[in-house]
mmCIF file of C-alpha atoms in Angstrom:
data_model
loop_
_atom_site.group_PDB
_atom_site.id
_atom_site.type_symbol
_atom_site.label_atom_id
_atom_site.label_comp_id
_atom_site.label_asym_id
_atom_site.label_seq_id
_atom_site.Cartn_x
_atom_site.Cartn_y
_atom_site.Cartn_z
ATOM 1 C CA MET A 22 66.050 32.643 -77.403
ATOM 2 C CA ALA A 23 62.872 32.595 -75.119
ATOM 3 C CA ASN A 24 63.209 30.554 -71.902
ATOM 4 C CA PRO A 25 60.518 27.875 -72.203
ATOM 5 C CA SER A 26 60.242 27.614 -68.565
ATOM 6 C CA VAL A 27 58.788 31.044 -68.294
ATOM 7 C CA VAL A 28 55.061 31.214 -69.338
ATOM 8 C CA ASP A 29 54.493 34.170 -71.742
ATOM 9 C CA THR A 30 50.893 35.549 -71.225
ATOM 10 C CA ARG A 31 50.943 37.980 -74.139
ATOM 11 C CA GLY A 32 48.641 37.164 -77.104
ATOM 12 C CA SER A 33 47.149 33.798 -78.167
ATOM 13 C CA ASP A 34 48.541 30.417 -77.501
ATOM 14 C CA PHE A 35 49.839 30.363 -81.200
ATOM 15 C CA ALA A 36 51.308 33.961 -80.745
ATOM 16 C CA ARG A 37 53.459 32.947 -77.913
ATOM 17 C CA LEU A 38 54.669 29.886 -79.828
ATOM 18 C CA ALA A 39 55.464 31.908 -82.767
ATOM 19 C CA ARG A 40 57.560 34.209 -80.759
ATOM 20 C CA ARG A 41 59.758 31.324 -79.503
ATOM 21 C CA ILE A 42 60.204 30.012 -82.980
ATOM 22 C CA SER A 43 61.065 33.344 -84.285
ATOM 23 C CA ASP A 44 63.539 34.024 -81.463
ATOM 24 C CA ALA A 45 65.154 30.807 -82.485
ATOM 25 C CA GLY A 46 65.786 31.989 -85.896
ATOM 26 C CA LEU A 47 63.838 29.010 -87.561
ATOM 27 C CA LEU A 48 61.721 31.272 -89.980
ATOM 28 C CA ASP A 49 64.977 32.529 -91.683
ATOM 29 C CA ARG A 50 65.476 31.514 -95.321
ATOM 30 C CA ARG A 51 68.027 28.773 -96.122
ATOM 31 C CA PRO A 52 69.280 29.790 -99.628
ATOM 32 C CA VAL A 53 72.248 27.351 -99.683
ATOM 33 C CA TYR A 54 70.377 24.438 -98.678
ATOM 34 C CA TYR A 55 67.741 25.085 -101.249
ATOM 35 C CA ALA A 56 70.294 25.809 -104.093
ATOM 36 C CA VAL A 57 71.877 22.349 -103.357
ATOM 37 C CA ARG A 58 68.590 20.625 -103.048
ATOM 38 C CA LEU A 59 67.215 22.091 -106.308
ATOM 39 C CA SER A 60 70.527 21.252 -108.152
ATOM 40 C CA ILE A 61 70.296 17.611 -106.908
ATOM 41 C CA VAL A 62 66.757 17.074 -108.079
ATOM 42 C CA VAL A 63 67.259 18.688 -111.518
ATOM 43 C CA VAL A 64 70.515 16.640 -112.090
ATOM 44 C CA ALA A 65 68.744 13.481 -110.940
ATOM 45 C CA TYR A 66 65.780 14.280 -113.315
ATOM 46 C CA LEU A 67 67.986 14.803 -116.375
ATOM 47 C CA GLY A 68 70.142 11.881 -115.471
ATOM 48 C CA CYS A 69 67.260 9.521 -115.418
ATOM 49 C CA TRP A 70 66.097 10.649 -118.744
ATOM 50 C CA ALA A 71 69.658 10.318 -120.066
ATOM 51 C CA LEU A 72 69.851 6.770 -118.569
ATOM 52 C CA PHE A 73 66.323 6.167 -120.371
ATOM 53 C CA ALA A 74 67.822 7.068 -123.676
ATOM 54 C CA TRP A 75 70.950 4.961 -123.080
ATOM 55 C CA VAL A 76 69.196 1.855 -122.048
ATOM 56 C CA GLY A 77 66.850 1.905 -124.934
ATOM 57 C CA ASP A 78 64.620 -0.886 -125.943
ATOM 58 C CA SER A 79 64.983 -3.101 -123.012
ATOM 59 C CA TRP A 80 62.986 -4.503 -119.971
ATOM 60 C CA TRP A 81 65.820 -2.964 -117.783
ATOM 61 C CA GLN A 82 63.692 0.303 -118.410
ATOM 62 C CA LEU A 83 61.469 -0.724 -115.579
ATOM 63 C CA LEU A 84 64.197 -0.039 -113.218
ATOM 64 C CA VAL A 85 64.467 3.330 -114.773
ATOM 65 C CA ALA A 86 60.712 3.824 -114.347
ATOM 66 C CA VAL A 87 61.301 3.102 -110.606
ATOM 67 C CA ALA A 88 63.979 5.601 -110.445
ATOM 68 C CA LEU A 89 62.042 8.171 -112.205
ATOM 69 C CA ALA A 90 59.090 7.705 -109.959
ATOM 70 C CA VAL A 91 61.149 8.609 -106.934
ATOM 71 C CA VAL A 92 62.752 11.595 -108.726
ATOM 72 C CA PHE A 93 59.316 12.902 -109.819
ATOM 73 C CA ALA A 94 58.022 12.679 -106.227
ATOM 74 C CA GLN A 95 61.102 14.538 -104.888
ATOM 75 C CA ILE A 96 60.510 17.238 -107.370
ATOM 76 C CA GLY A 97 56.875 17.271 -106.162
ATOM 77 C CA PHE A 98 58.267 18.003 -102.613
ATOM 78 C CA VAL A 99 60.464 20.620 -103.710
ATOM 79 C CA SER A 100 57.319 22.248 -105.593
ATOM 80 C CA HIS A 101 55.563 21.886 -102.343
ATOM 81 C CA ASP A 102 58.199 24.100 -100.594
ATOM 82 C CA LEU A 103 58.086 26.633 -103.452
ATOM 83 C CA GLY A 104 54.300 26.863 -103.040
ATOM 84 C CA HIS A 105 54.678 27.721 -99.328
ATOM 85 C CA ARG A 106 57.402 30.319 -100.269
ATOM 86 C CA GLN A 107 59.983 28.522 -98.317
ATOM 87 C CA VAL A 108 62.585 28.836 -101.003
ATOM 88 C CA PHE A 109 62.409 32.438 -102.322
ATOM 89 C CA ARG A 110 61.436 35.615 -100.528
ATOM 90 C CA THR A 111 59.259 37.038 -103.384
ATOM 91 C CA ARG A 112 56.435 35.494 -105.347
ATOM 92 C CA ARG A 113 57.737 35.670 -109.027
ATOM 93 C CA PRO A 114 60.742 33.397 -108.618
ATOM 94 C CA SER A 115 58.541 30.967 -106.679
ATOM 95 C CA ASP A 116 55.938 30.831 -109.355
ATOM 96 C CA VAL A 117 58.544 30.670 -112.224
ATOM 97 C CA THR A 118 60.346 27.849 -110.694
ATOM 98 C CA GLY A 119 57.150 26.107 -109.744
ATOM 99 C CA LEU A 120 55.668 26.213 -113.077
ATOM 100 C CA LEU A 121 58.856 24.859 -114.690
ATOM 101 C CA LEU A 122 59.299 21.978 -112.182
ATOM 102 C CA GLY A 123 55.502 21.305 -111.736
ATOM 103 C CA ASN A 124 53.808 21.747 -115.094
ATOM 104 C CA LEU A 125 56.730 21.054 -117.454
ATOM 105 C CA GLY A 126 58.780 18.741 -115.368
ATOM 106 C CA ILE A 127 56.220 16.274 -113.722
ATOM 107 C CA GLY A 128 52.883 17.375 -115.242
ATOM 108 C CA LEU A 129 51.173 18.607 -112.230
ATOM 109 C CA GLY A 130 49.374 21.973 -112.500
ATOM 110 C CA TRP A 131 51.178 24.511 -110.149
ATOM 111 C CA GLY A 132 48.312 26.910 -109.906
ATOM 112 C CA TRP A 133 45.719 24.362 -109.183
ATOM 113 C CA TRP A 134 47.730 22.274 -106.815
ATOM 114 C CA THR A 135 48.905 25.252 -104.899
ATOM 115 C CA SER A 136 45.502 26.666 -104.383
ATOM 116 C CA LYS A 137 44.046 23.460 -103.302
ATOM 117 C CA HIS A 138 46.822 22.843 -100.880
ATOM 118 C CA ASN A 139 46.543 26.233 -99.368
ATOM 119 C CA ARG A 140 42.717 25.391 -98.739
ATOM 120 C CA HIS A 141 43.897 22.299 -97.010
ATOM 121 C CA HIS A 142 46.183 24.268 -94.810
ATOM 122 C CA ALA A 143 43.424 26.792 -93.874
ATOM 123 C CA ASN A 144 41.187 23.945 -92.756
ATOM 124 C CA PRO A 145 42.936 20.651 -92.296
ATOM 125 C CA ASN A 146 40.617 17.693 -91.978
ATOM 126 C CA HIS A 147 37.573 19.680 -92.123
ATOM 127 C CA GLU A 148 34.983 17.646 -93.979
ATOM 128 C CA ASP A 149 33.413 20.936 -95.630
ATOM 129 C CA HIS A 150 36.419 22.997 -96.487
ATOM 130 C CA ASP A 151 39.549 20.612 -96.886
ATOM 131 C CA PRO A 152 39.652 19.338 -100.466
ATOM 132 C CA ASP A 153 41.904 16.374 -99.307
ATOM 133 C CA VAL A 154 39.006 14.845 -97.341
ATOM 134 C CA SER A 155 36.295 15.257 -99.889
ATOM 135 C CA PRO A 156 34.549 11.961 -100.371
ATOM 136 C CA ALA A 157 35.400 11.792 -104.149
ATOM 137 C CA VAL A 158 36.402 7.970 -103.840
ATOM 138 C CA ILE A 159 37.354 7.236 -100.274
ATOM 139 C CA VAL A 160 35.212 8.516 -97.491
ATOM 140 C CA TRP A 161 36.770 9.856 -94.220
ATOM 141 C CA SER A 162 33.989 10.079 -91.757
ATOM 142 C CA THR A 163 30.797 8.462 -90.668
ATOM 143 C CA ASP A 164 28.754 11.384 -91.782
ATOM 144 C CA GLN A 165 30.317 11.136 -95.358
ATOM 145 C CA VAL A 166 29.349 7.450 -95.433
ATOM 146 C CA ALA A 167 25.874 8.242 -94.528
ATOM 147 C CA ARG A 168 25.651 10.680 -97.460
ATOM 148 C CA SER A 169 27.680 8.613 -99.881
ATOM 149 C CA SER A 170 26.493 6.799 -103.085
ATOM 150 C CA GLY A 171 27.777 4.962 -106.002
ATOM 151 C CA LEU A 172 31.526 3.956 -106.002
ATOM 152 C CA PRO A 173 32.475 5.702 -102.973
ATOM 153 C CA ARG A 174 29.785 3.790 -101.014
ATOM 154 C CA PHE A 175 30.641 0.633 -102.596
ATOM 155 C CA LEU A 176 34.327 0.849 -101.761
ATOM 156 C CA ALA A 177 33.659 2.179 -98.282
ATOM 157 C CA ARG A 178 32.770 -1.154 -96.985
ATOM 158 C CA HIS A 179 36.245 -2.348 -97.310
ATOM 159 C CA GLN A 180 38.115 0.813 -98.333
ATOM 160 C CA ALA A 181 41.168 0.132 -95.945
ATOM 161 C CA PHE A 182 42.007 -2.656 -98.285
ATOM 162 C CA TRP A 183 41.464 -0.477 -101.394
ATOM 163 C CA PHE A 184 43.503 2.504 -100.042
ATOM 164 C CA PHE A 185 47.097 1.558 -101.178
ATOM 165 C CA PRO A 186 45.952 0.044 -104.533
ATOM 166 C CA LEU A 187 43.933 3.181 -105.316
ATOM 167 C CA LEU A 188 47.071 5.177 -104.831
ATOM 168 C CA THR A 189 48.540 3.802 -107.902
ATOM 169 C CA LEU A 190 45.892 5.655 -109.858
ATOM 170 C CA GLU A 191 46.752 8.897 -108.004
ATOM 171 C CA ALA A 192 49.240 10.240 -110.311
ATOM 172 C CA TRP A 193 46.857 9.724 -113.399
ATOM 173 C CA HIS A 194 44.136 11.698 -111.184
ATOM 174 C CA LEU A 195 46.473 14.533 -110.658
ATOM 175 C CA HIS A 196 47.482 14.890 -114.228
ATOM 176 C CA VAL A 197 43.808 14.951 -115.253
ATOM 177 C CA ALA A 198 42.775 17.268 -112.566
ATOM 178 C CA SER A 199 45.524 19.792 -113.464
ATOM 179 C CA PHE A 200 43.998 20.086 -117.011
ATOM 180 C CA LYS A 201 40.549 20.240 -115.803
ATOM 181 C CA ALA A 202 41.354 23.044 -113.497
ATOM 182 C CA LEU A 203 42.484 25.213 -116.392
ATOM 183 C CA LEU A 204 38.754 25.687 -117.320
ATOM 184 C CA ALA A 205 37.916 27.351 -113.931
ATOM 185 C CA PRO A 206 37.439 31.062 -114.322
ATOM 186 C CA ALA A 207 39.559 31.780 -111.159
ATOM 187 C CA THR A 208 42.604 30.155 -112.666
ATOM 188 C CA LYS A 209 45.560 32.450 -113.066
ATOM 189 C CA ARG A 210 47.768 32.115 -116.174
ATOM 190 C CA PRO A 211 45.694 29.475 -117.887
ATOM 191 C CA TRP A 212 47.370 29.723 -121.247
ATOM 192 C CA MET A 213 50.884 29.555 -119.703
ATOM 193 C CA GLU A 214 49.972 26.506 -117.710
ATOM 194 C CA LEU A 215 48.253 24.838 -120.548
ATOM 195 C CA VAL A 216 51.350 25.182 -122.711
ATOM 196 C CA LEU A 217 53.617 23.926 -119.946
ATOM 197 C CA LEU A 218 51.400 20.945 -119.140
ATOM 198 C CA THR A 219 50.929 20.087 -122.937
ATOM 199 C CA GLY A 220 54.756 20.430 -123.344
ATOM 200 C CA HIS A 221 55.207 17.829 -120.633
ATOM 201 C CA VAL A 222 52.560 15.402 -122.197
ATOM 202 C CA VAL A 223 54.090 15.772 -125.528
ATOM 203 C CA LEU A 224 57.837 15.285 -124.418
ATOM 204 C CA TYR A 225 56.936 12.509 -121.921
ATOM 205 C CA PHE A 226 54.800 10.327 -124.234
ATOM 206 C CA GLY A 227 56.923 11.239 -127.197
ATOM 207 C CA ALA A 228 60.208 9.953 -125.268
ATOM 208 C CA VAL A 229 58.550 6.809 -124.060
ATOM 209 C CA PHE A 230 56.897 5.790 -127.331
ATOM 210 C CA THR A 231 59.993 6.618 -129.435
ATOM 211 C CA VAL A 232 62.406 4.746 -127.345
ATOM 212 C CA LEU A 233 60.123 1.662 -126.537
ATOM 213 C CA PRO A 234 57.863 -0.497 -128.684
ATOM 214 C CA PHE A 235 54.140 -0.130 -127.739
ATOM 215 C CA GLY A 236 54.003 -3.033 -125.242
ATOM 216 C CA LYS A 237 56.982 -2.041 -123.340
ATOM 217 C CA ALA A 238 55.911 1.536 -123.379
ATOM 218 C CA LEU A 239 52.717 0.653 -121.763
ATOM 219 C CA VAL A 240 54.176 -1.332 -119.030
ATOM 220 C CA PHE A 241 56.772 1.449 -118.376
ATOM 221 C CA LEU A 242 53.862 4.017 -118.133
ATOM 222 C CA ILE A 243 51.986 1.745 -115.709
ATOM 223 C CA VAL A 244 55.022 1.154 -113.510
ATOM 224 C CA HIS A 245 56.296 4.755 -113.597
ATOM 225 C CA GLN A 246 52.963 6.452 -112.969
ATOM 226 C CA GLY A 247 51.680 3.901 -110.580
ATOM 227 C CA LEU A 248 54.771 4.084 -108.293
ATOM 228 C CA PHE A 249 54.745 7.962 -108.638
ATOM 229 C CA GLY A 250 51.116 8.132 -107.315
ATOM 230 C CA LEU A 251 51.809 5.361 -104.761
ATOM 231 C CA TYR A 252 54.874 7.337 -103.414
ATOM 232 C CA LEU A 253 53.334 10.628 -103.268
ATOM 233 C CA GLY A 254 50.082 9.140 -101.721
ATOM 234 C CA SER A 255 52.134 7.217 -99.053
ATOM 235 C CA THR A 256 54.061 10.525 -97.917
ATOM 236 C CA PHE A 257 50.938 12.413 -97.394
ATOM 237 C CA ALA A 258 48.759 9.604 -95.851
ATOM 238 C CA PRO A 259 50.524 9.513 -92.508
ATOM 239 C CA ASN A 260 50.113 13.225 -91.818
ATOM 240 C CA HIS A 261 46.301 13.552 -91.378
ATOM 241 C CA LYS A 262 44.507 10.266 -92.200
ATOM 242 C CA GLY A 263 43.248 8.760 -89.022
ATOM 243 C CA MET A 264 43.153 12.082 -87.276
ATOM 244 C CA PRO A 265 40.085 13.727 -86.160
ATOM 245 C CA VAL A 266 37.842 14.990 -88.936
ATOM 246 C CA LEU A 267 36.210 18.378 -88.155
ATOM 247 C CA THR A 268 32.903 19.618 -88.876
ATOM 248 C CA LYS A 269 31.149 23.080 -88.671
ATOM 249 C CA ASN A 270 30.306 22.391 -84.991
ATOM 250 C CA ASP A 271 34.038 22.310 -84.111
ATOM 251 C CA LYS A 272 35.287 25.684 -83.036
ATOM 252 C CA LEU A 273 39.125 25.631 -82.521
ATOM 253 C CA ASP A 274 41.720 28.301 -82.380
ATOM 254 C CA PHE A 275 44.496 28.122 -84.917
ATOM 255 C CA LEU A 276 46.943 26.261 -82.764
ATOM 256 C CA ARG A 277 44.639 23.397 -81.882
ATOM 257 C CA LYS A 278 43.101 23.358 -85.346
ATOM 258 C CA GLN A 279 46.554 22.632 -86.712
ATOM 259 C CA VAL A 280 48.107 20.212 -84.035
ATOM 260 C CA LEU A 281 45.056 18.185 -83.291
ATOM 261 C CA THR A 282 44.505 17.143 -86.839
ATOM 262 C CA SER A 283 48.176 16.523 -87.692
ATOM 263 C CA ARG A 284 50.490 13.506 -86.861
ATOM 264 C CA ASN A 285 54.334 13.593 -86.962
ATOM 265 C CA VAL A 286 56.398 10.616 -88.073
ATOM 266 C CA ARG A 287 59.508 9.803 -86.219
ATOM 267 C CA GLY A 288 62.682 9.001 -88.064
ATOM 268 C CA GLY A 289 66.270 10.050 -88.938
ATOM 269 C CA LEU A 290 67.730 11.256 -92.232
ATOM 270 C CA PHE A 291 66.400 8.646 -94.320
ATOM 271 C CA THR A 292 62.818 9.294 -93.130
ATOM 272 C CA ASP A 293 63.296 12.976 -93.531
ATOM 273 C CA VAL A 294 64.671 12.699 -97.209
ATOM 274 C CA ALA A 295 61.882 9.849 -98.012
ATOM 275 C CA LEU A 296 59.035 11.913 -96.818
ATOM 276 C CA GLY A 297 60.308 15.213 -97.958
ATOM 277 C CA GLN A 298 60.561 16.337 -94.327
ATOM 278 C CA LEU A 299 56.787 16.398 -94.307
ATOM 279 C CA ASN A 300 57.040 13.850 -91.410
ATOM 280 C CA TYR A 301 57.316 17.079 -89.261
ATOM 281 C CA GLN A 302 53.724 17.760 -90.177
ATOM 282 C CA ILE A 303 52.632 19.495 -87.032
ATOM 283 C CA GLU A 304 55.359 22.081 -87.313
ATOM 284 C CA HIS A 305 54.827 22.435 -90.976
ATOM 285 C CA HIS A 306 51.042 23.296 -90.541
ATOM 286 C CA LEU A 307 51.869 25.705 -87.741
ATOM 287 C CA PHE A 308 54.495 27.491 -89.724
ATOM 288 C CA PRO A 309 54.010 26.604 -93.585
ATOM 289 C CA ASN A 310 56.502 29.063 -94.727
ATOM 290 C CA MET A 311 59.308 27.534 -92.363
ATOM 291 C CA PRO A 312 62.145 26.148 -94.607
ATOM 292 C CA ALA A 313 62.052 22.484 -94.507
ATOM 293 C CA PRO A 314 65.487 21.733 -92.866
ATOM 294 C CA ASN A 315 64.400 23.872 -89.831
ATOM 295 C CA LEU A 316 61.286 21.824 -88.988
ATOM 296 C CA ARG A 317 63.320 19.203 -87.263
ATOM 297 C CA LYS A 318 64.745 21.918 -85.087
ATOM 298 C CA ALA A 319 61.390 23.305 -84.384
ATOM 299 C CA GLN A 320 59.908 20.021 -83.362
ATOM 300 C CA PRO A 321 61.068 19.786 -79.798
ATOM 301 C CA ILE A 322 60.146 23.407 -79.216
ATOM 302 C CA VAL A 323 56.585 22.823 -80.455
ATOM 303 C CA GLU A 324 56.271 19.546 -78.493
ATOM 304 C CA ARG A 325 57.275 21.084 -75.288
ATOM 305 C CA TYR A 326 54.960 24.119 -75.770
ATOM 306 C CA CYS A 327 51.900 21.793 -76.558
ATOM 307 C CA ALA A 328 52.735 19.921 -73.234
ATOM 308 C CA GLU A 329 52.796 23.358 -71.395
ATOM 309 C CA VAL A 330 49.375 24.397 -72.824
ATOM 310 C CA GLY A 331 47.774 21.080 -72.607
ATOM 311 C CA VAL A 332 47.344 20.298 -76.369
ATOM 312 C CA SER A 333 47.790 16.692 -77.438
ATOM 313 C CA TYR A 334 50.708 16.240 -79.643
ATOM 314 C CA LEU A 335 50.899 12.959 -81.651
ATOM 315 C CA GLN A 336 54.188 11.435 -82.931
ATOM 316 C CA THR A 337 54.547 7.889 -84.024
ATOM 317 C CA GLY A 338 56.464 5.555 -86.375
ATOM 318 C CA LEU A 339 55.816 5.287 -90.010
ATOM 319 C CA PHE A 340 54.278 1.885 -90.134
ATOM 320 C CA ASP A 341 52.085 2.669 -86.907
ATOM 321 C CA SER A 342 50.928 5.876 -88.726
ATOM 322 C CA TYR A 343 49.676 3.775 -91.694
ATOM 323 C CA GLY A 344 48.105 1.409 -89.299
ATOM 324 C CA GLN A 345 46.307 4.138 -87.541
ATOM 325 C CA ALA A 346 45.152 5.592 -90.936
ATOM 326 C CA LEU A 347 43.944 2.224 -91.999
ATOM 327 C CA ARG A 348 42.174 1.445 -88.845
ATOM 328 C CA HIS A 349 40.212 4.654 -89.217
ATOM 329 C CA LEU A 350 39.126 3.894 -92.669
ATOM 330 C CA HIS A 351 38.042 0.389 -91.642
ATOM 331 C CA GLU A 352 35.909 1.794 -88.832
ATOM 332 C CA VAL A 353 34.363 4.465 -90.955
ATOM 333 C CA GLY A 354 32.946 1.802 -93.329
ATOM 334 C CA ALA A 355 31.785 -0.514 -90.406
ATOM 335 C CA ALA A 356 28.136 0.507 -90.620
ATOM 336 C CA LEU A 357 27.978 -0.547 -94.291
ATOM 337 C CA ARG A 358 29.454 -3.951 -93.516
ATOM 338 C CA ARG A 359 26.722 -4.529 -90.966
#
C-alpha cells in the first residue's frame, strides 16, 4: 500500500489518488458480497408479493405497500451498481440482470436510466450537461431562475417547501420517462425494453386490481409509488443538492469536479443500507466502478488525500445534508419572492 505521508509527484492529482486506491485493492470485485445481496433483494421482492397475495382484500395491504416501496428502492440501488459494472466483469451479464431487475422488476428503463446517470457522472451538478439539475420542475441556480417560466418559475418562489412533496411523484415520472425514452433513435434494444416494461405494467397493475377492489387498489398504488419515489429521491438528494452548480465558465480537473460538487453523509451500517452506500458519494464519483462495500474503506484514504492537495472535502450528517439542500433551494428562489 502506498505511504500517504510520501507525496507522489507522478501524473495528475487524481492519478496519484487512483494509485493509492488500486494499491489498497479497493477496485477488486466482490462476487460473494453481490451474490448475497442480489439473493436477499430477490427473495425480499418475491416475499413481498407472496405476502400481498396472502393478505388479500384488506387495508393491511398498506403495510405491504410500504415494504414493497423499500424493496423496490433496494432493487434500484443494486441496478445502479450493475450500471456502473461493479457487480460483473463483463457487460452482458450486467445488462441482462439490469434489464430483468430494472425493466421487469420495478418498471424503470435500464438503458435510459444508465445513459442518463452516466451523463450525470461525467459532469455532476453542471447546469448545461447534468440531466439531474435540468430545470424541469425544480430550479437549481439563480441563472436557471432568471430563465425559468411556467410551473418551474411558479414553484421556485417556495420550492424548498415543495421539494419533498414533489418527490412522491418521482416514481411516476421515472416510469413515464422510461417509456418515452424508447422513442429516442439512440436507444439500444428498444423492443426488448418495451416488452419488459410492458410486462411489468401488466403484472403489477394486474396483481393489484385482481386482489384488491378498485378503491383499495388506488390507495395501494398511491402509497406504494409515492413512498418508492420519496425514498429514491431522499437517497439521492443529500449527494449533490446544495453543492456548487457548475457552468461553462468553470474549468476544473477531474478530481475537483467530482469532489467539490459531492457531499458525503456520515453514518453506520443502517445509513449504509438505507442509502444504498451512496452516502459515500465522493468516493463513488471518483471511482464509479468500485464495488459498493469498498467505498467505506476508501473514504479515509480519499479524505486524507484531499487534505494533502488542498481540496475541500464535505462530510455531514443526514439531516444536516437535507438542511443544506433545502436552504440552497430557498436561496435560489429569493429573487422571485422579492
